């Protein structure tokens, strides 16, 4: 059974750590790499690419517009009008004027015109929005065009919780659509006027096409290099003398502390040491992976609790060697190696390395050990 980790500190910090640690440590059970110690640059890069794609293509607010973009009511029906410069500037200006001040109206463009940059597209819109206050809700959202299979404009879709309650083509009157809503009309009402081809490009498809032309392997290497260049390490000084100390995890709960599943963990005002109830179950070996002497020492260190799960934590790694260096380190230790985080350093009051952190009775023992004499002076 894995323990809840607690240390002395501010009441709110203790509460946050208690709840968060219980969740994190529960996830460790049966997992090869705990989330709280893992640092996967590929996942981070993938997340960033996805974020960039969304920011560039979906619901791109016209930040340059006066007053910015108002928020339409969450969960309530929204009249989404798909528009394009192919409607003509007089028609667009009329639509903007009618939509002004209506929070449940969203005007959607698919992207800029062919060959046009976004600043130029915004400049064209600003010209049409002159003297219109407040600025209506306008976004560039090609994903909405794709979702509702909109191929001509104008078209209005009344959205609610991801569903189309009502849709109609060839209509630019928002009040007309509102009257149909109020009358209880639903479904596809068909076409009530002339429709036009969309003048703008599909921004999402344009971005996808550009990404397809990029040099994937080269970008991957650049991403890896950036990760190690920017990585902040939790560097600790080397041990000068052997030292053993213990940490008492006993705390007094400032208020009732609840687990994510709703179960009461600690009642307000109660003093508790989690190690009285649950075994820590881990043995942390902390070291500086850039120092060969520490590597040699770490290979000789052992945990007193032979049933504890051993986790190797590096305070820093070679930036030049990067992930190849980490791979070689794991091969040498025949075990996964994680980077020490500030949370772990603070919770166990780590001061010097190499160090071993494990349970001793109802306390946490921190044993700092000098490097082996035979290895002293050697560096990786």
JSON list of N, CA, C and O in Angstrom, two decimals, residues 195-247:
[
{"chain": "A", "resi": 195, "resn": "UNK", "atom": "N", "xyz": [-27.70, 31.67, -52.16]},
{"chain": "A", "resi": 195, "resn": "UNK", "atom": "CA", "xyz": [-26.48, 31.33, -51.43]},
{"chain": "A", "resi": 195, "resn": "UNK", "atom": "C", "xyz": [-25.28, 31.53, -52.34]},
{"chain": "A", "resi": 195, "resn": "UNK", "atom": "O", "xyz": [-25.40, 31.56, -53.57]},
{"chain": "A", "resi": 196, "resn": "UNK", "atom": "N", "xyz": [-24.10, 31.66, -51.74]},
{"chain": "A", "resi": 196, "resn": "UNK", "atom": "CA", "xyz": [-22.88, 31.99, -52.48]},
{"chain": "A", "resi": 196, "resn": "UNK", "atom": "C", "xyz": [-21.76, 31.04, -52.07]},
{"chain": "A", "resi": 196, "resn": "UNK", "atom": "O", "xyz": [-21.73, 30.50, -50.95]},
{"chain": "A", "resi": 197, "resn": "UNK", "atom": "N", "xyz": [-20.80, 30.86, -52.99]},
{"chain": "A", "resi": 197, "resn": "UNK", "atom": "CA", "xyz": [-19.61, 30.09, -52.66]},
{"chain": "A", "resi": 197, "resn": "UNK", "atom": "C", "xyz": [-18.81, 30.83, -51.60]},
{"chain": "A", "resi": 197, "resn": "UNK", "atom": "O", "xyz": [-18.89, 32.06, -51.48]},
{"chain": "A", "resi": 198, "resn": "UNK", "atom": "N", "xyz": [-18.00, 30.10, -50.86]},
{"chain": "A", "resi": 198, "resn": "UNK", "atom": "CA", "xyz": [-17.18, 30.69, -49.79]},
{"chain": "A", "resi": 198, "resn": "UNK", "atom": "C", "xyz": [-15.90, 31.24, -50.39]},
{"chain": "A", "resi": 198, "resn": "UNK", "atom": "O", "xyz": [-15.16, 30.52, -51.07]},
{"chain": "A", "resi": 199, "resn": "UNK", "atom": "N", "xyz": [-15.64, 32.52, -50.16]},
{"chain": "A", "resi": 199, "resn": "UNK", "atom": "CA", "xyz": [-14.48, 33.17, -50.77]},
{"chain": "A", "resi": 199, "resn": "UNK", "atom": "C", "xyz": [-13.18, 32.83, -50.06]},
{"chain": "A", "resi": 199, "resn": "UNK", "atom": "O", "xyz": [-12.10, 32.89, -50.67]},
{"chain": "A", "resi": 200, "resn": "UNK", "atom": "N", "xyz": [-13.25, 32.45, -48.79]},
{"chain": "A", "resi": 200, "resn": "UNK", "atom": "CA", "xyz": [-12.04, 32.26, -47.99]},
{"chain": "A", "resi": 200, "resn": "UNK", "atom": "C", "xyz": [-11.54, 30.81, -48.06]},
{"chain": "A", "resi": 200, "resn": "UNK", "atom": "O", "xyz": [-12.31, 29.89, -48.37]},
{"chain": "A", "resi": 201, "resn": "UNK", "atom": "N", "xyz": [-10.29, 30.64, -47.74]},
{"chain": "A", "resi": 201, "resn": "UNK", "atom": "CA", "xyz": [-9.70, 29.30, -47.69]},
{"chain": "A", "resi": 201, "resn": "UNK", "atom": "C", "xyz": [-10.13, 28.60, -46.41]},
{"chain": "A", "resi": 201, "resn": "UNK", "atom": "O", "xyz": [-10.60, 29.24, -45.46]},
{"chain": "A", "resi": 202, "resn": "UNK", "atom": "N", "xyz": [-10.00, 27.28, -46.38]},
{"chain": "A", "resi": 202, "resn": "UNK", "atom": "CA", "xyz": [-10.20, 26.51, -45.15]},
{"chain": "A", "resi": 202, "resn": "UNK", "atom": "C", "xyz": [-8.88, 26.57, -44.38]},
{"chain": "A", "resi": 202, "resn": "UNK", "atom": "O", "xyz": [-7.90, 25.90, -44.74]},
{"chain": "A", "resi": 203, "resn": "UNK", "atom": "N", "xyz": [-8.84, 27.40, -43.34]},
{"chain": "A", "resi": 203, "resn": "UNK", "atom": "CA", "xyz": [-7.59, 27.62, -42.62]},
{"chain": "A", "resi": 203, "resn": "UNK", "atom": "C", "xyz": [-7.03, 26.34, -42.02]},
{"chain": "A", "resi": 203, "resn": "UNK", "atom": "O", "xyz": [-5.81, 26.12, -42.00]},
{"chain": "A", "resi": 204, "resn": "UNK", "atom": "N", "xyz": [-7.91, 25.48, -41.54]},
{"chain": "A", "resi": 204, "resn": "UNK", "atom": "CA", "xyz": [-7.45, 24.23, -40.94]},
{"chain": "A", "resi": 204, "resn": "UNK", "atom": "C", "xyz": [-6.76, 23.34, -41.97]},
{"chain": "A", "resi": 204, "resn": "UNK", "atom": "O", "xyz": [-5.68, 22.79, -41.70]},
{"chain": "A", "resi": 205, "resn": "UNK", "atom": "N", "xyz": [-7.34, 23.22, -43.15]},
{"chain": "A", "resi": 205, "resn": "UNK", "atom": "CA", "xyz": [-6.73, 22.41, -44.20]},
{"chain": "A", "resi": 205, "resn": "UNK", "atom": "C", "xyz": [-5.41, 23.02, -44.65]},
{"chain": "A", "resi": 205, "resn": "UNK", "atom": "O", "xyz": [-4.46, 22.31, -44.99]},
{"chain": "A", "resi": 206, "resn": "UNK", "atom": "N", "xyz": [-5.35, 24.34, -44.69]},
{"chain": "A", "resi": 206, "resn": "UNK", "atom": "CA", "xyz": [-4.11, 25.01, -45.08]},
{"chain": "A", "resi": 206, "resn": "UNK", "atom": "C", "xyz": [-3.00, 24.71, -44.09]},
{"chain": "A", "resi": 206, "resn": "UNK", "atom": "O", "xyz": [-1.84, 24.47, -44.48]},
{"chain": "A", "resi": 207, "resn": "UNK", "atom": "N", "xyz": [-3.35, 24.71, -42.80]},
{"chain": "A", "resi": 207, "resn": "UNK", "atom": "CA", "xyz": [-2.34, 24.41, -41.78]},
{"chain": "A", "resi": 207, "resn": "UNK", "atom": "C", "xyz": [-1.89, 22.96, -41.88]},
{"chain": "A", "resi": 207, "resn": "UNK", "atom": "O", "xyz": [-0.70, 22.65, -41.79]},
{"chain": "A", "resi": 208, "resn": "UNK", "atom": "N", "xyz": [-2.85, 22.06, -42.10]},
{"chain": "A", "resi": 208, "resn": "UNK", "atom": "CA", "xyz": [-2.49, 20.65, -42.26]},
{"chain": "A", "resi": 208, "resn": "UNK", "atom": "C", "xyz": [-1.55, 20.44, -43.44]},
{"chain": "A", "resi": 208, "resn": "UNK", "atom": "O", "xyz": [-0.59, 19.68, -43.37]},
{"chain": "A", "resi": 209, "resn": "UNK", "atom": "N", "xyz": [-1.84, 21.12, -44.55]},
{"chain": "A", "resi": 209, "resn": "UNK", "atom": "CA", "xyz": [-0.99, 20.99, -45.73]},
{"chain": "A", "resi": 209, "resn": "UNK", "atom": "C", "xyz": [0.41, 21.48, -45.46]},
{"chain": "A", "resi": 209, "resn": "UNK", "atom": "O", "xyz": [1.40, 20.88, -45.89]},
{"chain": "A", "resi": 210, "resn": "UNK", "atom": "N", "xyz": [0.52, 22.58, -44.72]},
{"chain": "A", "resi": 210, "resn": "UNK", "atom": "CA", "xyz": [1.83, 23.12, -44.42]},
{"chain": "A", "resi": 210, "resn": "UNK", "atom": "C", "xyz": [2.60, 22.18, -43.49]},
{"chain": "A", "resi": 210, "resn": "UNK", "atom": "O", "xyz": [3.80, 21.96, -43.67]},
{"chain": "A", "resi": 211, "resn": "UNK", "atom": "N", "xyz": [1.90, 21.64, -42.49]},
{"chain": "A", "resi": 211, "resn": "UNK", "atom": "CA", "xyz": [2.58, 20.70, -41.58]},
{"chain": "A", "resi": 211, "resn": "UNK", "atom": "C", "xyz": [3.09, 19.48, -42.32]},
{"chain": "A", "resi": 211, "resn": "UNK", "atom": "O", "xyz": [4.13, 18.92, -41.98]},
{"chain": "A", "resi": 212, "resn": "UNK", "atom": "N", "xyz": [2.35, 19.05, -43.35]},
{"chain": "A", "resi": 212, "resn": "UNK", "atom": "CA", "xyz": [2.74, 17.86, -44.10]},
{"chain": "A", "resi": 212, "resn": "UNK", "atom": "C", "xyz": [4.04, 18.07, -44.86]},
{"chain": "A", "resi": 212, "resn": "UNK", "atom": "O", "xyz": [4.74, 17.11, -45.19]},
{"chain": "A", "resi": 213, "resn": "UNK", "atom": "N", "xyz": [4.37, 19.34, -45.16]},
{"chain": "A", "resi": 213, "resn": "UNK", "atom": "CA", "xyz": [5.59, 19.63, -45.92]},
{"chain": "A", "resi": 213, "resn": "UNK", "atom": "C", "xyz": [6.80, 19.83, -45.02]},
{"chain": "A", "resi": 213, "resn": "UNK", "atom": "O", "xyz": [7.92, 19.97, -45.52]},
{"chain": "A", "resi": 214, "resn": "UNK", "atom": "N", "xyz": [6.58, 19.87, -43.71]},
{"chain": "A", "resi": 214, "resn": "UNK", "atom": "CA", "xyz": [7.70, 20.12, -42.80]},
{"chain": "A", "resi": 214, "resn": "UNK", "atom": "C", "xyz": [8.56, 18.88, -42.63]},
{"chain": "A", "resi": 214, "resn": "UNK", "atom": "O", "xyz": [8.10, 17.75, -42.81]},
{"chain": "A", "resi": 215, "resn": "UNK", "atom": "N", "xyz": [9.79, 19.10, -42.28]},
{"chain": "A", "resi": 215, "resn": "UNK", "atom": "CA", "xyz": [10.75, 18.01, -42.05]},
{"chain": "A", "resi": 215, "resn": "UNK", "atom": "C", "xyz": [10.54, 17.46, -40.66]},
{"chain": "A", "resi": 215, "resn": "UNK", "atom": "O", "xyz": [11.04, 18.01, -39.67]},
{"chain": "A", "resi": 216, "resn": "UNK", "atom": "N", "xyz": [9.77, 16.38, -40.54]},
{"chain": "A", "resi": 216, "resn": "UNK", "atom": "CA", "xyz": [9.44, 15.81, -39.25]},
{"chain": "A", "resi": 216, "resn": "UNK", "atom": "C", "xyz": [10.64, 15.42, -38.41]},
{"chain": "A", "resi": 216, "resn": "UNK", "atom": "O", "xyz": [10.75, 15.84, -37.26]},
{"chain": "A", "resi": 217, "resn": "UNK", "atom": "N", "xyz": [11.58, 14.61, -38.93]},
{"chain": "A", "resi": 217, "resn": "UNK", "atom": "CA", "xyz": [12.74, 14.22, -38.13]},
{"chain": "A", "resi": 217, "resn": "UNK", "atom": "C", "xyz": [13.56, 15.41, -37.63]},
{"chain": "A", "resi": 217, "resn": "UNK", "atom": "O", "xyz": [14.02, 15.41, -36.50]},
{"chain": "A", "resi": 218, "resn": "UNK", "atom": "N", "xyz": [13.72, 16.42, -38.51]},
{"chain": "A", "resi": 218, "resn": "UNK", "atom": "CA", "xyz": [14.51, 17.58, -38.10]},
{"chain": "A", "resi": 218, "resn": "UNK", "atom": "C", "xyz": [13.79, 18.34, -36.98]},
{"chain": "A", "resi": 218, "resn": "UNK", "atom": "O", "xyz": [14.42, 18.76, -36.00]},
{"chain": "A", "resi": 219, "resn": "UNK", "atom": "N", "xyz": [12.47, 18.51, -37.11]},
{"chain": "A", "resi": 219, "resn": "UNK", "atom": "CA", "xyz": [11.71, 19.19, -36.07]},
{"chain": "A", "resi": 219, "resn": "UNK", "atom": "C", "xyz": [11.75, 18.42, -34.76]},
{"chain": "A", "resi": 219, "resn": "UNK", "atom": "O", "xyz": [11.80, 19.01, -33.68]},
{"chain": "A", "resi": 220, "resn": "UNK", "atom": "N", "xyz": [11.73, 17.09, -34.86]},
{"chain": "A", "resi": 220, "resn": "UNK", "atom": "CA", "xyz": [11.79, 16.27, -33.66]},
{"chain": "A", "resi": 220, "resn": "UNK", "atom": "C", "xyz": [13.11, 16.49, -32.93]},
{"chain": "A", "resi": 220, "resn": "UNK", "atom": "O", "xyz": [13.14, 16.65, -31.71]},
{"chain": "A", "resi": 221, "resn": "UNK", "atom": "N", "xyz": [14.21, 16.52, -33.68]},
{"chain": "A", "resi": 221, "resn": "UNK", "atom": "CA", "xyz": [15.51, 16.74, -33.07]},
{"chain": "A", "resi": 221, "resn": "UNK", "atom": "C", "xyz": [15.60, 18.13, -32.45]},
{"chain": "A", "resi": 221, "resn": "UNK", "atom": "O", "xyz": [16.18, 18.32, -31.38]},
{"chain": "A", "resi": 222, "resn": "UNK", "atom": "N", "xyz": [15.01, 19.12, -33.13]},
{"chain": "A", "resi": 222, "resn": "UNK", "atom": "CA", "xyz": [15.02, 20.47, -32.59]},
{"chain": "A", "resi": 222, "resn": "UNK", "atom": "C", "xyz": [14.21, 20.54, -31.30]},
{"chain": "A", "resi": 222, "resn": "UNK", "atom": "O", "xyz": [14.60, 21.23, -30.35]},
{"chain": "A", "resi": 223, "resn": "UNK", "atom": "N", "xyz": [13.09, 19.81, -31.27]},
{"chain": "A", "resi": 223, "resn": "UNK", "atom": "CA", "xyz": [12.25, 19.80, -30.07]},
{"chain": "A", "resi": 223, "resn": "UNK", "atom": "C", "xyz": [13.00, 19.17, -28.90]},
{"chain": "A", "resi": 223, "resn": "UNK", "atom": "O", "xyz": [12.94, 19.66, -27.77]},
{"chain": "A", "resi": 224, "resn": "UNK", "atom": "N", "xyz": [13.69, 18.08, -29.17]},
{"chain": "A", "resi": 224, "resn": "UNK", "atom": "CA", "xyz": [14.48, 17.42, -28.12]},
{"chain": "A", "resi": 224, "resn": "UNK", "atom": "C", "xyz": [15.57, 18.34, -27.60]},
{"chain": "A", "resi": 224, "resn": "UNK", "atom": "O", "xyz": [15.80, 18.46, -26.39]},
{"chain": "A", "resi": 225, "resn": "UNK", "atom": "N", "xyz": [16.24, 19.02, -28.54]},
{"chain": "A", "resi": 225, "resn": "UNK", "atom": "CA", "xyz": [17.32, 19.95, -28.14]},
{"chain": "A", "resi": 225, "resn": "UNK", "atom": "C", "xyz": [16.76, 21.08, -27.29]},
{"chain": "A", "resi": 225, "resn": "UNK", "atom": "O", "xyz": [17.37, 21.47, -26.28]},
{"chain": "A", "resi": 226, "resn": "UNK", "atom": "N", "xyz": [15.60, 21.61, -27.67]},
{"chain": "A", "resi": 226, "resn": "UNK", "atom": "CA", "xyz": [15.00, 22.70, -26.90]},
{"chain": "A", "resi": 226, "resn": "UNK", "atom": "C", "xyz": [14.63, 22.23, -25.49]},
{"chain": "A", "resi": 226, "resn": "UNK", "atom": "O", "xyz": [14.76, 22.99, -24.53]},
{"chain": "A", "resi": 227, "resn": "UNK", "atom": "N", "xyz": [14.17, 20.98, -25.39]},
{"chain": "A", "resi": 227, "resn": "UNK", "atom": "CA", "xyz": [13.78, 20.46, -24.08]},
{"chain": "A", "resi": 227, "resn": "UNK", "atom": "C", "xyz": [14.97, 20.50, -23.13]},
{"chain": "A", "resi": 227, "resn": "UNK", "atom": "O", "xyz": [14.86, 20.97, -21.99]},
{"chain": "A", "resi": 228, "resn": "UNK", "atom": "N", "xyz": [16.11, 19.99, -23.57]},
{"chain": "A", "resi": 228, "resn": "UNK", "atom": "CA", "xyz": [17.27, 19.92, -22.68]},
{"chain": "A", "resi": 228, "resn": "UNK", "atom": "C", "xyz": [17.88, 21.30, -22.45]},
{"chain": "A", "resi": 228, "resn": "UNK", "atom": "O", "xyz": [18.44, 21.55, -21.39]},
{"chain": "A", "resi": 229, "resn": "UNK", "atom": "N", "xyz": [17.77, 22.20, -23.43]},
{"chain": "A", "resi": 229, "resn": "UNK", "atom": "CA", "xyz": [18.29, 23.55, -23.23]},
{"chain": "A", "resi": 229, "resn": "UNK", "atom": "C", "xyz": [17.50, 24.30, -22.16]},
{"chain": "A", "resi": 229, "resn": "UNK", "atom": "O", "xyz": [18.05, 25.07, -21.38]},
{"chain": "A", "resi": 230, "resn": "UNK", "atom": "N", "xyz": [16.19, 24.08, -22.12]},
{"chain": "A", "resi": 230, "resn": "UNK", "atom": "CA", "xyz": [15.32, 24.84, -21.23]},
{"chain": "A", "resi": 230, "resn": "UNK", "atom": "C", "xyz": [15.07, 24.14, -19.89]},
{"chain": "A", "resi": 230, "resn": "UNK", "atom": "O", "xyz": [14.54, 24.75, -18.98]},
{"chain": "A", "resi": 231, "resn": "UNK", "atom": "N", "xyz": [15.44, 22.88, -19.79]},
{"chain": "A", "resi": 231, "resn": "UNK", "atom": "CA", "xyz": [15.14, 22.12, -18.59]},
{"chain": "A", "resi": 231, "resn": "UNK", "atom": "C", "xyz": [15.81, 22.72, -17.37]},
{"chain": "A", "resi": 231, "resn": "UNK", "atom": "O", "xyz": [17.02, 22.98, -17.36]},
{"chain": "A", "resi": 232, "resn": "UNK", "atom": "N", "xyz": [15.02, 22.96, -16.31]},
{"chain": "A", "resi": 232, "resn": "UNK", "atom": "CA", "xyz": [15.56, 23.46, -15.06]},
{"chain": "A", "resi": 232, "resn": "UNK", "atom": "C", "xyz": [15.79, 22.28, -14.12]},
{"chain": "A", "resi": 232, "resn": "UNK", "atom": "O", "xyz": [14.87, 21.53, -13.81]},
{"chain": "A", "resi": 233, "resn": "UNK", "atom": "N", "xyz": [17.02, 22.11, -13.68]},
{"chain": "A", "resi": 233, "resn": "UNK", "atom": "CA", "xyz": [17.37, 21.00, -12.80]},
{"chain": "A", "resi": 233, "resn": "UNK", "atom": "C", "xyz": [17.31, 21.44, -11.33]},
{"chain": "A", "resi": 233, "resn": "UNK", "atom": "O", "xyz": [17.54, 22.61, -11.00]},
{"chain": "A", "resi": 234, "resn": "UNK", "atom": "N", "xyz": [17.04, 20.47, -10.46]},
{"chain": "A", "resi": 234, "resn": "UNK", "atom": "CA", "xyz": [17.06, 20.68, -9.01]},
{"chain": "A", "resi": 234, "resn": "UNK", "atom": "C", "xyz": [18.44, 20.26, -8.50]},
{"chain": "A", "resi": 234, "resn": "UNK", "atom": "O", "xyz": [18.62, 19.18, -7.95]},
{"chain": "A", "resi": 235, "resn": "UNK", "atom": "N", "xyz": [19.41, 21.12, -8.70]},
{"chain": "A", "resi": 235, "resn": "UNK", "atom": "CA", "xyz": [20.81, 20.78, -8.37]},
{"chain": "A", "resi": 235, "resn": "UNK", "atom": "C", "xyz": [21.05, 20.89, -6.87]},
{"chain": "A", "resi": 235, "resn": "UNK", "atom": "O", "xyz": [20.64, 21.86, -6.23]},
{"chain": "A", "resi": 236, "resn": "UNK", "atom": "N", "xyz": [21.71, 19.86, -6.32]},
{"chain": "A", "resi": 236, "resn": "UNK", "atom": "CA", "xyz": [22.07, 19.84, -4.90]},
{"chain": "A", "resi": 236, "resn": "UNK", "atom": "C", "xyz": [23.57, 19.61, -4.75]},
{"chain": "A", "resi": 236, "resn": "UNK", "atom": "O", "xyz": [24.18, 18.90, -5.56]},
{"chain": "A", "resi": 237, "resn": "UNK", "atom": "N", "xyz": [24.19, 20.19, -3.71]},
{"chain": "A", "resi": 237, "resn": "UNK", "atom": "CA", "xyz": [25.64, 19.98, -3.52]},
{"chain": "A", "resi": 237, "resn": "UNK", "atom": "C", "xyz": [25.96, 18.56, -3.10]},
{"chain": "A", "resi": 237, "resn": "UNK", "atom": "O", "xyz": [25.11, 17.84, -2.58]},
{"chain": "A", "resi": 238, "resn": "UNK", "atom": "N", "xyz": [27.22, 18.19, -3.31]},
{"chain": "A", "resi": 238, "resn": "UNK", "atom": "CA", "xyz": [27.65, 16.83, -2.96]},
{"chain": "A", "resi": 238, "resn": "UNK", "atom": "C", "xyz": [27.87, 16.71, -1.46]},
{"chain": "A", "resi": 238, "resn": "UNK", "atom": "O", "xyz": [28.30, 17.65, -0.78]},
{"chain": "A", "resi": 239, "resn": "UNK", "atom": "N", "xyz": [27.59, 15.52, -0.93]},
{"chain": "A", "resi": 239, "resn": "UNK", "atom": "CA", "xyz": [27.75, 15.25, 0.50]},
{"chain": "A", "resi": 239, "resn": "UNK", "atom": "C", "xyz": [29.22, 15.33, 0.89]},
{"chain": "A", "resi": 239, "resn": "UNK", "atom": "O", "xyz": [30.09, 14.81, 0.18]},
{"chain": "A", "resi": 240, "resn": "UNK", "atom": "N", "xyz": [29.50, 15.98, 2.02]},
{"chain": "A", "resi": 240, "resn": "UNK", "atom": "CA", "xyz": [30.88, 16.04, 2.52]},
{"chain": "A", "resi": 240, "resn": "UNK", "atom": "C", "xyz": [31.12, 14.98, 3.60]},
{"chain": "A", "resi": 240, "resn": "UNK", "atom": "O", "xyz": [32.20, 14.41, 3.68]},
{"chain": "A", "resi": 241, "resn": "UNK", "atom": "N", "xyz": [30.11, 14.72, 4.39]},
{"chain": "A", "resi": 241, "resn": "UNK", "atom": "CA", "xyz": [30.21, 13.71, 5.45]},
{"chain": "A", "resi": 241, "resn": "UNK", "atom": "C", "xyz": [28.91, 12.91, 5.48]},
{"chain": "A", "resi": 241, "resn": "UNK", "atom": "O", "xyz": [27.84, 13.44, 5.21]},
{"chain": "A", "resi": 242, "resn": "UNK", "atom": "N", "xyz": [29.03, 11.63, 5.87]},
{"chain": "A", "resi": 242, "resn": "UNK", "atom": "CA", "xyz": [27.83, 10.82, 6.02]},
{"chain": "A", "resi": 242, "resn": "UNK", "atom": "C", "xyz": [26.92, 11.45, 7.07]},
{"chain": "A", "resi": 242, "resn": "UNK", "atom": "O", "xyz": [27.40, 11.94, 8.12]},
{"chain": "A", "resi": 243, "resn": "UNK", "atom": "N", "xyz": [25.62, 11.45, 6.79]},
{"chain": "A", "resi": 243, "resn": "UNK", "atom": "CA", "xyz": [24.68, 12.04, 7.75]},
{"chain": "A", "resi": 243, "resn": "UNK", "atom": "C", "xyz": [23.33, 11.34, 7.63]},
{"chain": "A", "resi": 243, "resn": "UNK", "atom": "O", "xyz": [22.83, 11.13, 6.53]},
{"chain": "A", "resi": 244, "resn": "UNK", "atom": "N", "xyz": [22.78, 10.96, 8.78]},
{"chain": "A", "resi": 244, "resn": "UNK", "atom": "CA", "xyz": [21.45, 10.35, 8.83]},
{"chain": "A", "resi": 244, "resn": "UNK", "atom": "C", "xyz": [20.51, 11.29, 9.58]},
{"chain": "A", "resi": 244, "resn": "UNK", "atom": "O", "xyz": [20.88, 11.85, 10.61]},
{"chain": "A", "resi": 245, "resn": "UNK", "atom": "N", "xyz": [19.30, 11.46, 9.08]},
{"chain": "A", "resi": 245, "resn": "UNK", "atom": "CA", "xyz": [18.30, 12.25, 9.78]},
{"chain": "A", "resi": 245, "resn": "UNK", "atom": "C", "xyz": [16.93, 11.71, 9.44]},
{"chain": "A", "resi": 245, "resn": "UNK", "atom": "O", "xyz": [16.76, 10.95, 8.49]},
{"chain": "A", "resi": 246, "resn": "UNK", "atom": "N", "xyz": [15.95, 12.08, 10.27]},
{"chain": "A", "resi": 246, "resn": "UNK", "atom": "CA", "xyz": [14.59, 11.60, 10.04]},
{"chain": "A", "resi": 246, "resn": "UNK", "atom": "C", "xyz": [13.64, 12.78, 9.89]},
{"chain": "A", "resi": 246, "resn": "UNK", "atom": "O", "xyz": [13.90, 13.88, 10.39]},
{"chain": "A", "resi": 247, "resn": "UNK", "atom": "N", "xyz": [12.53, 12.53, 9.19]},
{"chain": "A", "resi": 247, "resn": "UNK", "atom": "CA", "xyz": [11.51, 13.55, 8.96]},
{"chain": "A", "resi": 247, "resn": "UNK", "atom": "C", "xyz": [10.19, 13.03, 9.51]},
{"chain": "A", "resi": 247, "resn": "UNK", "atom": "O", "xyz": [9.77, 11.92, 9.19]}
]
